[in-house]
PDB file of C-alpha atoms in Angstrom:
ATOM      1  CA  HIS A 210     -17.587 -36.797   9.155  1.00 70.00           C
ATOM      2  CA  SER A 211     -14.655 -34.608   8.119  1.00 74.00           C
ATOM      3  CA  ARG A 212     -13.471 -34.059  11.705  1.00 79.00           C
ATOM      4  CA  THR A 213     -12.157 -36.277  14.448  1.00 87.00           C
ATOM      5  CA  GLU A 214     -14.194 -36.630  17.624  1.00 86.00           C
ATOM      6  CA  ASP A 215     -12.141 -34.003  19.457  1.00 86.00           C
ATOM      7  CA  GLU A 216     -12.294 -31.370  16.680  1.00 86.00           C
ATOM      8  CA  HIS A 217     -14.908 -28.652  16.282  1.00 84.00           C
ATOM      9  CA  PRO A 218     -15.308 -25.432  14.312  1.00 84.00           C
ATOM     10  CA  LEU A 219     -13.818 -22.480  16.160  1.00 86.00           C
ATOM     11  CA  CYS A 220     -16.275 -20.809  18.507  1.00 87.00           C
ATOM     12  CA  GLN A 221     -16.234 -17.235  19.774  1.00 88.00           C
ATOM     13  CA  SER A 222     -15.001 -18.573  23.109  1.00 91.00           C
ATOM     14  CA  ASP A 223     -12.029 -20.195  21.332  1.00 91.00           C
ATOM     15  CA  LEU A 224     -11.107 -16.910  19.681  1.00 91.00           C
ATOM     16  CA  LYS A 225     -11.493 -14.962  22.942  1.00 91.00           C
ATOM     17  CA  LEU A 226      -9.204 -17.446  24.677  1.00 93.00           C
ATOM     18  CA  LEU A 227      -6.345 -16.338  22.414  1.00 94.00           C
ATOM     19  CA  HIS A 228      -6.144 -13.068  24.353  1.00 94.00           C
ATOM     20  CA  ARG A 229      -5.122 -15.007  27.472  1.00 92.00           C
ATOM     21  CA  PHE A 230      -1.962 -16.162  25.724  1.00 94.00           C
ATOM     22  CA  PHE A 231      -1.083 -13.316  23.311  1.00 96.00           C
ATOM     23  CA  ASP A 232      -0.951  -9.548  23.723  1.00 95.00           C
ATOM     24  CA  GLN A 233      -1.616  -8.991  20.039  1.00 96.00           C
ATOM     25  CA  VAL A 234      -4.385 -10.911  18.300  1.00 96.00           C
ATOM     26  CA  GLU A 235      -5.446 -10.010  14.783  1.00 96.00           C
ATOM     27  CA  LEU A 236      -8.229 -11.993  13.143  1.00 96.00           C
ATOM     28  CA  HIS A 237      -8.897 -11.819   9.413  1.00 96.00           C
ATOM     29  CA  TYR A 238     -12.119 -13.330   8.100  1.00 96.00           C
ATOM     30  CA  PHE A 239     -12.751 -14.819   4.660  1.00 96.00           C
ATOM     31  CA  HIS A 240     -15.525 -16.474   2.665  1.00 96.00           C
ATOM     32  CA  PHE A 241     -19.168 -15.971   3.441  1.00 97.00           C
ATOM     33  CA  LEU A 242     -21.055 -14.755   0.380  1.00 97.00           C
ATOM     34  CA  SER A 243     -18.127 -15.664  -1.862  1.00 96.00           C
ATOM     35  CA  LEU A 244     -18.811 -19.359  -1.226  1.00 95.00           C
ATOM     36  CA  ALA A 245     -21.946 -18.986  -3.356  1.00 94.00           C
ATOM     37  CA  ALA A 246     -19.717 -18.500  -6.421  1.00 95.00           C
ATOM     38  CA  VAL A 247     -18.038 -21.909  -6.146  1.00 93.00           C
ATOM     39  CA  PRO A 248     -20.639 -23.851  -8.200  1.00 95.00           C
ATOM     40  CA  LEU A 249     -20.268 -21.246 -10.960  1.00 95.00           C
ATOM     41  CA  ARG A 250     -16.479 -21.413 -11.290  1.00 93.00           C
ATOM     42  CA  ALA A 251     -16.632 -22.926 -14.811  1.00 95.00           C
ATOM     43  CA  PHE A 252     -18.907 -20.194 -16.180  1.00 95.00           C
ATOM     44  CA  PRO A 253     -17.844 -17.006 -17.948  1.00 96.00           C
ATOM     45  CA  GLY A 254     -17.830 -14.043 -15.619  1.00 94.00           C
ATOM     46  CA  PHE A 255     -16.868 -16.121 -12.591  1.00 95.00           C
ATOM     47  CA  GLU A 256     -13.917 -13.883 -11.681  1.00 95.00           C
ATOM     48  CA  VAL A 257     -16.107 -10.763 -11.738  1.00 97.00           C
ATOM     49  CA  LEU A 258     -18.776 -12.448  -9.608  1.00 96.00           C
ATOM     50  CA  LEU A 259     -16.187 -13.751  -7.161  1.00 96.00           C
ATOM     51  CA  GLY A 260     -14.527 -10.341  -6.868  1.00 96.00           C
ATOM     52  CA  THR A 261     -17.889  -8.699  -6.210  1.00 97.00           C
ATOM     53  CA  LEU A 262     -18.819 -11.237  -3.536  1.00 97.00           C
ATOM     54  CA  GLU A 263     -15.408 -10.944  -1.883  1.00 97.00           C
ATOM     55  CA  THR A 264     -15.847  -7.171  -1.730  1.00 97.00           C
ATOM     56  CA  LEU A 265     -19.252  -7.650  -0.100  1.00 97.00           C
ATOM     57  CA  ASP A 266     -17.664 -10.127   2.335  1.00 98.00           C
ATOM     58  CA  ARG A 267     -15.076  -7.521   3.390  1.00 97.00           C
ATOM     59  CA  ILE A 268     -17.873  -5.035   4.064  1.00 97.00           C
ATOM     60  CA  LEU A 269     -19.978  -7.553   5.994  1.00 97.00           C
ATOM     61  CA  PHE A 270     -17.025  -8.763   8.062  1.00 97.00           C
ATOM     62  CA  LYS A 271     -16.870  -5.339   9.703  1.00 96.00           C
ATOM     63  CA  ILE A 272     -20.001  -6.486  11.569  1.00 96.00           C
ATOM     64  CA  PRO A 273     -19.253  -9.036  14.343  1.00 93.00           C
ATOM     65  CA  PHE A 274     -22.318 -11.166  13.525  1.00 95.00           C
ATOM     66  CA  PHE A 275     -20.994 -11.844  10.035  1.00 96.00           C
ATOM     67  CA  GLN A 276     -17.488 -12.555  11.299  1.00 94.00           C
ATOM     68  CA  ARG A 277     -18.959 -15.573  13.058  1.00 92.00           C
ATOM     69  CA  GLN A 278     -20.286 -16.807   9.691  1.00 94.00           C
ATOM     70  CA  ALA A 279     -16.888 -16.814   7.978  1.00 95.00           C
ATOM     71  CA  TRP A 280     -15.660 -20.069   6.514  1.00 93.00           C
ATOM     72  CA  ILE A 281     -12.016 -19.210   7.256  1.00 94.00           C
ATOM     73  CA  VAL A 282     -10.319 -17.109   9.912  1.00 94.00           C
ATOM     74  CA  VAL A 283      -6.612 -16.352   9.669  1.00 96.00           C
ATOM     75  CA  MET A 284      -5.091 -15.631  13.052  1.00 96.00           C
ATOM     76  CA  GLN A 285      -2.062 -13.417  13.453  1.00 97.00           C
ATOM     77  CA  LEU A 286      -0.806 -13.977  16.983  1.00 97.00           C
ATOM     78  CA  SER A 287       2.186 -12.125  18.388  1.00 96.00           C
ATOM     79  CA  CYS A 288       3.741 -11.056  21.672  1.00 95.00           C
ATOM     80  CA  PRO A 289       3.132 -14.225  23.674  1.00 95.00           C
ATOM     81  CA  LYS A 290       2.380 -13.577  27.303  1.00 93.00           C
ATOM     82  CA  PRO A 291       4.779 -15.079  29.838  1.00 90.00           C
ATOM     83  CA  ASP A 292       3.847 -18.419  31.332  1.00 82.00           C
ATOM     84  CA  ARG A 293       2.017 -18.131  34.600  1.00 66.00           C
ATOM     85  CA  PRO A 294       2.727 -20.548  37.451  1.00 60.00           C
TER      86      PRO A 294
END
């Protein structure tokens, strides 16, 4: 219920489509295991737990399967391709 009817989470096909329009596409993935720390944010040691889980996320995100599980992807798009007729 948090999306409009025409919105959807990004799919692999959406991310691949970026290459049609940009010569340089860099994708940076965030938050998989680290989301598990959210309910514990008021407890002592939260920062250590979060840092550990974020480190594990960075390791896991080197594997394409886990990239698809990321909560957030930051896209760095540069060198737009010229418009085609």
